[in-house]
Amino acid sequence: MPVLKELATWAAWLRPEDIPDRVRSLAASQVLSQLASIRAGAEHPLGRRMIEAFGPPLQHDARLSACVLSGLGSFLNLDDTAYAGHLSNSTVAVPLAYAYDRRLDGAALVAAVVAANECAARITAAATLGPLRGHSAVHTHLAGAVCGRLHCEGADDVVWTSAVGLAFAMPNWPLMRAFLASDARLFNSFTPVRTAMDACDAARVGLRGATDILEHPDGFLDRFSAVPLPDAVNAGLGERWHTETLSFKMHPGGPGVDAAVDCAAALRRELGPIRPDEIAEVVVEASLYTLFAGRKAASYVVGPGSPLGALVLHTPYPVATALLTGGLTVNDFSAPLLNDRGRWQVAERVRLVHDPEFTRALFASEAPFGEALRQAGDAAEPWLREFAGEAEAKLAVDAANSRESGDFSASTKATGARVTVRLTDGRTASRERLVPLAAAGPHTRANHAELMREKFVEFGGAKDVAAAADRLDAMTADELQEWISAALR
């Protein structure tokens, strides 16, 4: 049986009672987290222009509402990630639009989110060892949007299979120049979600997609993966929940920025107010992943006026901002705060250094690569040499193989950093964090609901709306309608 057919059959008939309580609880926090990200995007100048062009987040046409919700939640890098992919821009945004349009209850919304998570994450995992990753792997949203919508509509697995097959007929491939240097980043999820909506409409009237589009020699994985992992699509269905690998975002920023910002904010609390001229040097030690993303963005960052797409991947400016202000928020990525001369003076004194132990921990954790390396085995080495370099490829393989594959109930995402500040008066202070605040790990599993309430309120949401997320999957249809409206008000 084609892997897509097996996945679609399982996901189309997934019901709330089939999903463990702990997974439903994580999905409820994911919905609240993404609503906070959508609110933040709508308040940013670029988000306001998107609304001007395409209409408000909730509108009469659920298809367009899904696109706008996905676009608003993605471009600030406040969206949640998992093994594998930046899921929530489609797996939450699209079910929100259709649950609201079809007046579904909370249990139906949560089940749709989990079904979309599982499908999108598994297909993305199958192509993880390839040229596109993170936000550039926009094919995640072809799967997430199709599955999120069709679960809300109660479509059968035949429609699911054709819709995914049609959506993946011409999968999107972003150009890095546009991604980093222009406002095209706003379409990072908007465009694949719109493609997915067309695929659903087409499948609904009987147009057929290729059921073997994922694993066929002329199919998706052949073009989008250096080391195809088709077995990842259906591994442990109903037992191995990719939703349990969720990492939530507390502030804007790309891979590796989170832990460094957490450390910088902690140093600000320790040292108290600091003037830019009091900082002699800032050293950020991090994994290869952080350095890789930073190198891609560095040539586009030129101080005030730098494009947002590059800034959210650039470690020095977010770290400098957190050191001087005690945090990092959306307003820090637009004028007038972005034009602050002192921040850029400190950013110029931030130096990134590779720490092999952070790289080892990165590849030992499930997300973003470790689980794929374990599954690929020796076949992953050419990809690793290209990505990490000859010297680090063996380190990565050894680290990945230090843990066995299993379910994801104890998953981690170790994108760590150590930040050391040397002041002009001779004082030195340092902070280290292996797992960023709210990333996958023991602390997040125990505290995700509280953390996401904090995030939602920080980005302007009402406290009572945040508190109500704890009972999301028990809400009636009328309660859910009111809650979604209030969350986006």
PDB file of C-alpha atoms in Angstrom, residues 301-307 311 338-341 344:
ATOM      1  CA  VAL A 301      22.026  42.268   8.036  1.00  0.00           C
ATOM      2  CA  VAL A 302      23.389  45.799   7.667  1.00  0.00           C
ATOM      3  CA  GLY A 303      21.988  47.541  10.738  1.00  0.00           C
ATOM      4  CA  PRO A 304      18.764  49.590  10.858  1.00  0.00           C
ATOM      5  CA  GLY A 305      16.582  48.789   7.876  1.00  0.00           C
ATOM      6  CA  SER A 306      17.790  45.199   7.599  1.00  0.00           C
ATOM      7  CA  PRO A 307      15.116  42.851   6.211  1.00  0.00           C
ATOM      8  CA  LEU A 311      17.039  39.576  11.292  1.00  0.00           C
ATOM      9  CA  LEU A 338      15.064  48.649  15.368  1.00  0.00           C
ATOM     10  CA  ASN A 339      16.848  51.933  14.667  1.00  0.00           C
ATOM     11  CA  ASP A 340      18.365  52.204  18.148  1.00  0.00           C
ATOM     12  CA  ARG A 341      22.062  52.929  17.691  1.00  0.00           C
ATOM     13  CA  TRP A 344      23.629  47.882  16.913  1.00  0.00           C
TER      14      TRP A 344
END
